[in-house]
Amino acid sequence: MIKTKISPYLLSVSLLLVGFLSSCISTNLAYMKNQNMNKLSLGMNIEQVSDLLGKKYVISKKEIVNQDTLEIISYRGFPNDEEVYLFTFKNNKLEKWEREFIPKYRVIEQK
C-alpha cells in the first residue's frame, strides 16, 4: 500500500477552489432561471411554463369553478428556498404568477 501525504496548504487551496466554483454555479443557475422567468407570458400552457422553468413543480391546488378548471403549480426559489413562485392556470392557460416569501422563523407569542 502506498501512502501519500497531502500538505495542509494544498488541502486548504483545494477546498477554497471547490467552494468558489460551487458558488459561481449556483449564481449562474439562479441567473439562468431568472432569464427564463422573463420569457414567460400570459396565455402559456403548463407544458410551455415547465419547459422554461423545469419539471420539478408541485401542483398546489386544482379545482373546478363555474365549469372552469383552475390549477396552481408552484416552484421553490433557487438558490433562495424561502421563495415560492405560484402560477395560476385557468383551463390550462396561464392567468397570473406571483412570488411569495416563506418566513424562515416563526414567532410564537406567549400569553
Short mmCIF file of N, CA, C and O in Angstrom, two decimals:
data_model
loop_
_atom_site.label_atom_id
_atom_site.label_comp_id
_atom_site.label_asym_id
_atom_site.label_seq_id
_atom_site.Cartn_x
_atom_site.Cartn_y
_atom_site.Cartn_z
N MET A 1 0.84 -1.17 0.00
CA MET A 1 0.00 0.00 0.00
C MET A 1 0.89 1.24 0.00
O MET A 1 1.83 1.34 0.78
N ILE A 2 0.59 2.18 -0.87
CA ILE A 2 1.37 3.42 -0.95
C ILE A 2 0.61 4.51 -0.21
O ILE A 2 -0.56 4.75 -0.46
N LYS A 3 1.31 5.14 0.71
CA LYS A 3 0.69 6.24 1.45
C LYS A 3 1.25 7.55 0.93
O LYS A 3 2.45 7.68 0.72
N THR A 4 0.36 8.49 0.68
CA THR A 4 0.80 9.82 0.26
C THR A 4 0.33 10.82 1.29
O THR A 4 -0.72 10.67 1.90
N LYS A 5 1.13 11.84 1.46
CA LYS A 5 0.80 12.87 2.43
C LYS A 5 0.40 14.13 1.67
O LYS A 5 1.10 14.58 0.77
N ILE A 6 -0.77 14.65 2.02
CA ILE A 6 -1.27 15.88 1.39
C ILE A 6 -0.95 17.04 2.32
O ILE A 6 -1.26 17.00 3.51
N SER A 7 -0.35 18.05 1.74
CA SER A 7 0.02 19.19 2.57
C SER A 7 -1.23 19.96 2.98
O SER A 7 -2.21 20.02 2.23
N PRO A 8 -1.23 20.53 4.19
CA PRO A 8 -2.37 21.33 4.63
C PRO A 8 -2.64 22.52 3.69
O PRO A 8 -3.79 22.90 3.47
N TYR A 9 -1.58 23.07 3.11
CA TYR A 9 -1.74 24.19 2.18
C TYR A 9 -2.53 23.75 0.94
O TYR A 9 -3.47 24.41 0.51
N LEU A 10 -2.15 22.61 0.36
CA LEU A 10 -2.83 22.11 -0.83
C LEU A 10 -4.29 21.77 -0.53
O LEU A 10 -5.18 22.06 -1.32
N LEU A 11 -4.54 21.20 0.62
CA LEU A 11 -5.90 20.88 1.04
C LEU A 11 -6.73 22.14 1.19
O LEU A 11 -7.88 22.21 0.72
N SER A 12 -6.17 23.17 1.82
CA SER A 12 -6.89 24.44 2.00
C SER A 12 -7.22 25.10 0.68
O SER A 12 -8.33 25.56 0.46
N VAL A 13 -6.26 25.14 -0.23
CA VAL A 13 -6.47 25.75 -1.54
C VAL A 13 -7.54 24.97 -2.31
O VAL A 13 -8.42 25.55 -2.95
N SER A 14 -7.51 23.65 -2.23
CA SER A 14 -8.49 22.82 -2.93
C SER A 14 -9.89 23.07 -2.40
O SER A 14 -10.84 23.22 -3.18
N LEU A 15 -10.04 23.16 -1.09
CA LEU A 15 -11.36 23.42 -0.50
C LEU A 15 -11.87 24.81 -0.87
O LEU A 15 -13.06 24.99 -1.16
N LEU A 16 -10.98 25.81 -0.88
CA LEU A 16 -11.40 27.16 -1.29
C LEU A 16 -11.83 27.18 -2.75
O LEU A 16 -12.82 27.81 -3.11
N LEU A 17 -11.11 26.47 -3.59
CA LEU A 17 -11.45 26.42 -5.01
C LEU A 17 -12.80 25.74 -5.22
O LEU A 17 -13.64 26.23 -5.99
N VAL A 18 -13.05 24.64 -4.54
CA VAL A 18 -14.34 23.95 -4.65
C VAL A 18 -15.47 24.86 -4.16
O VAL A 18 -16.51 24.96 -4.80
N GLY A 19 -15.28 25.55 -3.05
CA GLY A 19 -16.30 26.48 -2.54
C GLY A 19 -16.58 27.61 -3.51
O GLY A 19 -17.74 27.97 -3.76
N PHE A 20 -15.53 28.17 -4.08
CA PHE A 20 -15.70 29.27 -5.03
C PHE A 20 -16.46 28.82 -6.28
O PHE A 20 -17.39 29.47 -6.74
N LEU A 21 -16.06 27.69 -6.82
CA LEU A 21 -16.71 27.18 -8.04
C LEU A 21 -18.16 26.82 -7.80
O LEU A 21 -19.02 27.09 -8.65
N SER A 22 -18.47 26.24 -6.66
CA SER A 22 -19.87 25.88 -6.39
C SER A 22 -20.73 27.13 -6.21
O SER A 22 -21.89 27.14 -6.61
N SER A 23 -20.19 28.21 -5.64
CA SER A 23 -20.98 29.43 -5.50
C SER A 23 -21.21 30.08 -6.87
O SER A 23 -22.27 30.64 -7.12
N CYS A 24 -20.25 29.99 -7.75
CA CYS A 24 -20.42 30.52 -9.12
C CYS A 24 -21.50 29.75 -9.86
O CYS A 24 -22.31 30.32 -10.58
N ILE A 25 -21.52 28.44 -9.68
CA ILE A 25 -22.51 27.61 -10.37
C ILE A 25 -23.90 27.96 -9.89
O ILE A 25 -24.82 28.13 -10.69
N SER A 26 -24.12 28.08 -8.56
CA SER A 26 -25.46 28.38 -8.07
C SER A 26 -25.90 29.78 -8.49
O SER A 26 -27.07 29.99 -8.82
N THR A 27 -24.99 30.73 -8.54
CA THR A 27 -25.33 32.07 -9.02
C THR A 27 -25.70 32.03 -10.48
O THR A 27 -26.68 32.65 -10.91
N ASN A 28 -24.97 31.27 -11.26
CA ASN A 28 -25.26 31.16 -12.68
C ASN A 28 -26.60 30.47 -12.91
O ASN A 28 -27.37 30.89 -13.78
N LEU A 29 -26.91 29.42 -12.15
CA LEU A 29 -28.20 28.75 -12.29
C LEU A 29 -29.35 29.68 -11.93
O LEU A 29 -30.39 29.70 -12.59
N ALA A 30 -29.18 30.48 -10.87
CA ALA A 30 -30.22 31.44 -10.49
C ALA A 30 -30.42 32.46 -11.60
O ALA A 30 -31.54 32.85 -11.92
N TYR A 31 -29.34 32.92 -12.22
CA TYR A 31 -29.42 33.88 -13.31
C TYR A 31 -30.16 33.27 -14.51
O TYR A 31 -31.02 33.91 -15.11
N MET A 32 -29.82 32.01 -14.84
CA MET A 32 -30.48 31.36 -15.97
C MET A 32 -31.97 31.20 -15.71
O MET A 32 -32.80 31.40 -16.59
N LYS A 33 -32.35 30.86 -14.48
CA LYS A 33 -33.77 30.71 -14.15
C LYS A 33 -34.46 32.06 -14.24
O LYS A 33 -35.58 32.17 -14.73
N ASN A 34 -33.79 33.13 -13.79
CA ASN A 34 -34.36 34.47 -13.87
C ASN A 34 -34.56 34.86 -15.33
O ASN A 34 -35.57 35.46 -15.69
N GLN A 35 -33.60 34.52 -16.19
CA GLN A 35 -33.73 34.81 -17.62
C GLN A 35 -34.95 34.09 -18.19
O GLN A 35 -35.67 34.64 -19.01
N ASN A 36 -35.19 32.85 -17.76
CA ASN A 36 -36.35 32.11 -18.23
C ASN A 36 -37.65 32.70 -17.71
O ASN A 36 -38.66 32.67 -18.40
N MET A 37 -37.64 33.25 -16.50
CA MET A 37 -38.84 33.92 -15.97
C MET A 37 -39.22 35.09 -16.87
O MET A 37 -40.40 35.36 -17.07
N ASN A 38 -38.24 35.76 -17.43
CA ASN A 38 -38.52 36.89 -18.32
C ASN A 38 -39.15 36.45 -19.63
O ASN A 38 -39.73 37.27 -20.34
N LYS A 39 -39.06 35.18 -19.96
CA LYS A 39 -39.66 34.67 -21.20
C LYS A 39 -41.11 34.24 -21.03
O LYS A 39 -41.77 33.90 -22.00
N LEU A 40 -41.60 34.24 -19.79
CA LEU A 40 -42.99 33.84 -19.54
C LEU A 40 -43.96 34.87 -20.08
O LEU A 40 -43.68 36.07 -20.09
N SER A 41 -45.11 34.39 -20.51
CA SER A 41 -46.17 35.31 -20.91
C SER A 41 -47.52 34.70 -20.57
O SER A 41 -47.67 33.46 -20.53
N LEU A 42 -48.48 35.55 -20.31
CA LEU A 42 -49.82 35.09 -20.01
C LEU A 42 -50.38 34.35 -21.21
O LEU A 42 -50.09 34.69 -22.36
N GLY A 43 -51.17 33.31 -20.93
CA GLY A 43 -51.75 32.52 -22.00
C GLY A 43 -50.97 31.25 -22.30
O GLY A 43 -51.47 30.38 -23.01
N MET A 44 -49.74 31.14 -21.77
CA MET A 44 -48.96 29.91 -21.97
C MET A 44 -49.67 28.76 -21.26
O MET A 44 -50.39 28.96 -20.29
N ASN A 45 -49.43 27.53 -21.74
CA ASN A 45 -49.98 26.38 -21.03
C ASN A 45 -48.93 25.82 -20.06
O ASN A 45 -47.79 26.28 -20.03
N ILE A 46 -49.33 24.83 -19.27
CA ILE A 46 -48.44 24.29 -18.24
C ILE A 46 -47.18 23.69 -18.86
O ILE A 46 -46.09 23.85 -18.32
N GLU A 47 -47.32 23.03 -19.99
CA GLU A 47 -46.16 22.42 -20.63
C GLU A 47 -45.14 23.47 -21.06
O GLU A 47 -43.93 23.28 -20.91
N GLN A 48 -45.61 24.60 -21.59
CA GLN A 48 -44.69 25.66 -22.01
C GLN A 48 -43.96 26.26 -20.81
O GLN A 48 -42.77 26.53 -20.88
N VAL A 49 -44.68 26.46 -19.71
CA VAL A 49 -44.06 27.01 -18.50
C VAL A 49 -43.03 26.02 -17.95
O VAL A 49 -41.91 26.40 -17.61
N SER A 50 -43.40 24.74 -17.88
CA SER A 50 -42.46 23.75 -17.33
C SER A 50 -41.27 23.52 -18.26
O SER A 50 -40.20 23.14 -17.81
N ASP A 51 -41.43 23.75 -19.56
CA ASP A 51 -40.28 23.67 -20.46
C ASP A 51 -39.27 24.76 -20.14
O ASP A 51 -38.06 24.55 -20.24
N LEU A 52 -39.76 25.93 -19.73
CA LEU A 52 -38.87 27.04 -19.38
C LEU A 52 -38.26 26.89 -17.99
O LEU A 52 -37.08 27.15 -17.78
N LEU A 53 -39.08 26.48 -17.02
CA LEU A 53 -38.66 26.51 -15.62
C LEU A 53 -38.30 25.14 -15.04
O LEU A 53 -37.79 25.07 -13.93
N GLY A 54 -38.58 24.09 -15.77
CA GLY A 54 -38.25 22.76 -15.28
C GLY A 54 -39.48 21.98 -14.86
O GLY A 54 -40.55 22.53 -14.62
N LYS A 55 -39.31 20.69 -14.80
CA LYS A 55 -40.42 19.77 -14.49
C LYS A 55 -40.62 19.56 -13.00
O LYS A 55 -41.53 18.85 -12.60
N LYS A 56 -39.79 20.16 -12.16
CA LYS A 56 -39.88 19.94 -10.71
C LYS A 56 -40.83 20.94 -10.05
O LYS A 56 -40.43 21.70 -9.20
N TYR A 57 -42.06 20.93 -10.47
CA TYR A 57 -43.05 21.79 -9.83
C TYR A 57 -43.99 20.94 -9.00
O TYR A 57 -44.02 19.71 -9.12
N VAL A 58 -44.76 21.60 -8.15
CA VAL A 58 -45.73 20.93 -7.30
C VAL A 58 -47.11 21.46 -7.67
O VAL A 58 -47.28 22.67 -7.85
N ILE A 59 -48.06 20.57 -7.81
CA ILE A 59 -49.44 21.01 -8.01
C ILE A 59 -49.97 21.40 -6.64
O ILE A 59 -50.16 20.56 -5.77
N SER A 60 -50.19 22.70 -6.44
CA SER A 60 -50.60 23.20 -5.14
C SER A 60 -52.11 23.20 -4.97
O SER A 60 -52.61 23.11 -3.85
N LYS A 61 -52.82 23.33 -6.08
CA LYS A 61 -54.28 23.39 -5.98
C LYS A 61 -54.88 23.05 -7.33
O LYS A 61 -54.33 23.42 -8.37
N LYS A 62 -56.02 22.37 -7.30
CA LYS A 62 -56.73 22.06 -8.53
C LYS A 62 -58.22 21.99 -8.18
O LYS A 62 -58.60 21.29 -7.25
N GLU A 63 -59.02 22.74 -8.93
CA GLU A 63 -60.46 22.75 -8.65
C GLU A 63 -61.23 23.19 -9.90
O GLU A 63 -60.66 23.77 -10.83
N ILE A 64 -62.53 22.92 -9.89
CA ILE A 64 -63.40 23.38 -10.96
C ILE A 64 -64.32 24.44 -10.36
O ILE A 64 -65.00 24.21 -9.36
N VAL A 65 -64.31 25.62 -11.00
CA VAL A 65 -65.14 26.73 -10.56
C VAL A 65 -65.90 27.23 -11.79
O VAL A 65 -65.28 27.64 -12.78
N ASN A 66 -67.23 27.21 -11.71
CA ASN A 66 -68.07 27.66 -12.82
C ASN A 66 -67.66 27.01 -14.15
O ASN A 66 -67.49 27.67 -15.16
N GLN A 67 -67.46 25.71 -14.13
CA GLN A 67 -67.08 24.90 -15.29
C GLN A 67 -65.69 25.22 -15.84
O GLN A 67 -65.33 24.81 -16.93
N ASP A 68 -64.89 25.99 -15.11
CA ASP A 68 -63.51 26.27 -15.49
C ASP A 68 -62.59 25.46 -14.58
O ASP A 68 -62.81 25.39 -13.37
N THR A 69 -61.55 24.89 -15.15
CA THR A 69 -60.56 24.16 -14.36
C THR A 69 -59.48 25.15 -13.94
O THR A 69 -58.84 25.78 -14.78
N LEU A 70 -59.31 25.30 -12.63
CA LEU A 70 -58.26 26.15 -12.08
C LEU A 70 -57.18 25.25 -11.49
O LEU A 70 -57.47 24.31 -10.77
N GLU A 71 -55.94 25.57 -11.82
CA GLU A 71 -54.82 24.80 -11.31
C GLU A 71 -53.70 25.75 -10.94
O GLU A 71 -53.38 26.68 -11.69
N ILE A 72 -53.13 25.54 -9.76
CA ILE A 72 -52.00 26.35 -9.30
C ILE A 72 -50.82 25.41 -9.13
O ILE A 72 -50.90 24.41 -8.43
N ILE A 73 -49.72 25.75 -9.82
CA ILE A 73 -48.48 24.99 -9.63
C ILE A 73 -47.47 25.92 -8.96
O ILE A 73 -47.58 27.14 -9.07
N SER A 74 -46.53 25.33 -8.25
CA SER A 74 -45.55 26.15 -7.54
C SER A 74 -44.15 25.60 -7.74
O SER A 74 -43.94 24.41 -7.92
N TYR A 75 -43.21 26.54 -7.72
CA TYR A 75 -41.78 26.24 -7.77
C TYR A 75 -41.13 26.88 -6.56
O TYR A 75 -41.47 28.00 -6.19
N ARG A 76 -40.17 26.18 -5.97
CA ARG A 76 -39.36 26.77 -4.92
C ARG A 76 -38.29 27.62 -5.58
O ARG A 76 -37.78 27.28 -6.64
N GLY A 77 -37.98 28.76 -4.96
CA GLY A 77 -36.94 29.62 -5.49
C GLY A 77 -35.58 28.98 -5.41
O GLY A 77 -35.33 28.11 -4.59
N PHE A 78 -34.67 29.40 -6.27
CA PHE A 78 -33.30 28.90 -6.25
C PHE A 78 -32.36 30.05 -6.43
O PHE A 78 -32.57 30.86 -7.34
N PRO A 79 -31.38 30.25 -5.66
CA PRO A 79 -30.93 29.44 -4.53
C PRO A 79 -31.65 29.78 -3.23
O PRO A 79 -31.40 29.19 -2.21
N ASN A 80 -32.56 30.73 -3.27
CA ASN A 80 -33.26 31.17 -2.06
C ASN A 80 -34.49 30.30 -1.84
O ASN A 80 -35.51 30.49 -2.50
N ASP A 81 -34.41 29.35 -0.91
CA ASP A 81 -35.50 28.41 -0.67
C ASP A 81 -36.71 29.05 0.02
O ASP A 81 -37.75 28.43 0.12
N GLU A 82 -36.57 30.28 0.49
CA GLU A 82 -37.69 30.93 1.16
C GLU A 82 -38.67 31.54 0.16
O GLU A 82 -39.69 32.07 0.54
N GLU A 83 -38.36 31.46 -1.12
CA GLU A 83 -39.24 31.99 -2.15
C GLU A 83 -40.05 30.86 -2.77
O GLU A 83 -39.54 29.78 -3.01
N VAL A 84 -41.32 31.15 -3.04
CA VAL A 84 -42.17 30.22 -3.77
C VAL A 84 -42.84 31.01 -4.88
O VAL A 84 -43.36 32.10 -4.65
N TYR A 85 -42.76 30.48 -6.08
CA TYR A 85 -43.42 31.09 -7.23
C TYR A 85 -44.69 30.31 -7.52
O TYR A 85 -44.65 29.09 -7.68
N LEU A 86 -45.82 31.01 -7.56
CA LEU A 86 -47.11 30.38 -7.81
C LEU A 86 -47.62 30.78 -9.19
O LEU A 86 -47.63 31.97 -9.53
N PHE A 87 -48.05 29.81 -9.96
CA PHE A 87 -48.55 30.03 -11.30
C PHE A 87 -49.99 29.54 -11.36
O PHE A 87 -50.26 28.37 -11.11
N THR A 88 -50.92 30.43 -11.70
CA THR A 88 -52.34 30.10 -11.76
C THR A 88 -52.76 29.90 -13.21
O THR A 88 -52.58 30.80 -14.04
N PHE A 89 -53.33 28.74 -13.49
CA PHE A 89 -53.81 28.40 -14.83
C PHE A 89 -55.33 28.24 -14.80
O PHE A 89 -55.87 27.62 -13.90
N LYS A 90 -55.98 28.81 -15.77
CA LYS A 90 -57.42 28.65 -15.94
C LYS A 90 -57.61 27.96 -17.29
O LYS A 90 -57.20 28.50 -18.32
N ASN A 91 -58.18 26.75 -17.25
CA ASN A 91 -58.33 25.93 -18.46
C ASN A 91 -57.01 25.77 -19.21
O ASN A 91 -56.93 25.93 -20.42
N ASN A 92 -55.96 25.49 -18.43
CA ASN A 92 -54.60 25.25 -18.92
C ASN A 92 -53.96 26.46 -19.60
O ASN A 92 -53.05 26.32 -20.40
N LYS A 93 -54.42 27.66 -19.28
CA LYS A 93 -53.80 28.88 -19.79
C LYS A 93 -53.32 29.70 -18.59
O LYS A 93 -54.08 29.92 -17.64
N LEU A 94 -52.09 30.18 -18.65
CA LEU A 94 -51.52 30.96 -17.55
C LEU A 94 -52.26 32.27 -17.39
O LEU A 94 -52.31 33.08 -18.31
N GLU A 95 -52.88 32.45 -16.23
CA GLU A 95 -53.63 33.68 -15.93
C GLU A 95 -52.79 34.69 -15.16
O GLU A 95 -52.92 35.88 -15.36
N LYS A 96 -51.97 34.18 -14.21
CA LYS A 96 -51.12 35.08 -13.42
C LYS A 96 -50.04 34.26 -12.74
O LYS A 96 -50.13 33.05 -12.63
N TRP A 97 -48.98 34.97 -12.31
CA TRP A 97 -47.98 34.34 -11.46
C TRP A 97 -47.55 35.36 -10.43
O TRP A 97 -47.68 36.57 -10.62
N GLU A 98 -47.07 34.84 -9.32
CA GLU A 98 -46.66 35.69 -8.22
C GLU A 98 -45.59 34.99 -7.39
O GLU A 98 -45.44 33.79 -7.47
N ARG A 99 -44.88 35.79 -6.63
CA ARG A 99 -43.83 35.27 -5.76
C ARG A 99 -44.23 35.53 -4.33
O ARG A 99 -44.67 36.62 -3.99
N GLU A 100 -44.08 34.53 -3.49
CA GLU A 100 -44.35 34.66 -2.06
C GLU A 100 -43.10 34.27 -1.29
O GLU A 100 -42.30 33.47 -1.75
N PHE A 101 -42.97 34.86 -0.12
CA PHE A 101 -41.85 34.54 0.76
C PHE A 101 -42.36 33.74 1.94
O PHE A 101 -43.36 34.10 2.56
N ILE A 102 -41.66 32.68 2.25
CA ILE A 102 -41.99 31.86 3.41
C ILE A 102 -41.09 32.32 4.54
O ILE A 102 -39.86 32.33 4.40
N PRO A 103 -41.67 32.72 5.67
CA PRO A 103 -40.83 33.17 6.78
C PRO A 103 -39.90 32.04 7.24
O PRO A 103 -40.30 30.88 7.33
N LYS A 104 -38.67 32.43 7.48
CA LYS A 104 -37.67 31.45 7.91
C LYS A 104 -37.91 31.03 9.37
O LYS A 104 -37.73 29.88 9.72
N TYR A 105 -38.32 31.98 10.15
CA TYR A 105 -38.55 31.71 11.56
C TYR A 105 -39.98 32.05 11.90
O TYR A 105 -40.55 33.01 11.41
N ARG A 106 -40.56 31.27 12.78
CA ARG A 106 -41.93 31.53 13.21
C ARG A 106 -41.88 32.10 14.62
O ARG A 106 -41.23 31.55 15.51
N VAL A 107 -42.56 33.20 14.83
CA VAL A 107 -42.61 33.85 16.13
C VAL A 107 -43.83 33.32 16.87
O VAL A 107 -44.95 33.38 16.36
N ILE A 108 -43.61 32.80 18.06
CA ILE A 108 -44.70 32.29 18.88
C ILE A 108 -44.91 33.27 20.03
O ILE A 108 -44.00 33.51 20.82
N GLU A 109 -46.09 33.84 20.06
CA GLU A 109 -46.40 34.79 21.13
C GLU A 109 -46.81 34.01 22.38
O GLU A 109 -47.58 33.07 22.32
N GLN A 110 -46.27 34.46 23.50
CA GLN A 110 -46.64 33.84 24.78
C GLN A 110 -47.68 34.68 25.46
O GLN A 110 -47.64 35.91 25.41
N LYS A 111 -48.61 34.03 26.10
CA LYS A 111 -49.69 34.75 26.79
C LYS A 111 -49.35 34.97 28.23
O LYS A 111 -48.64 34.34 28.86
#
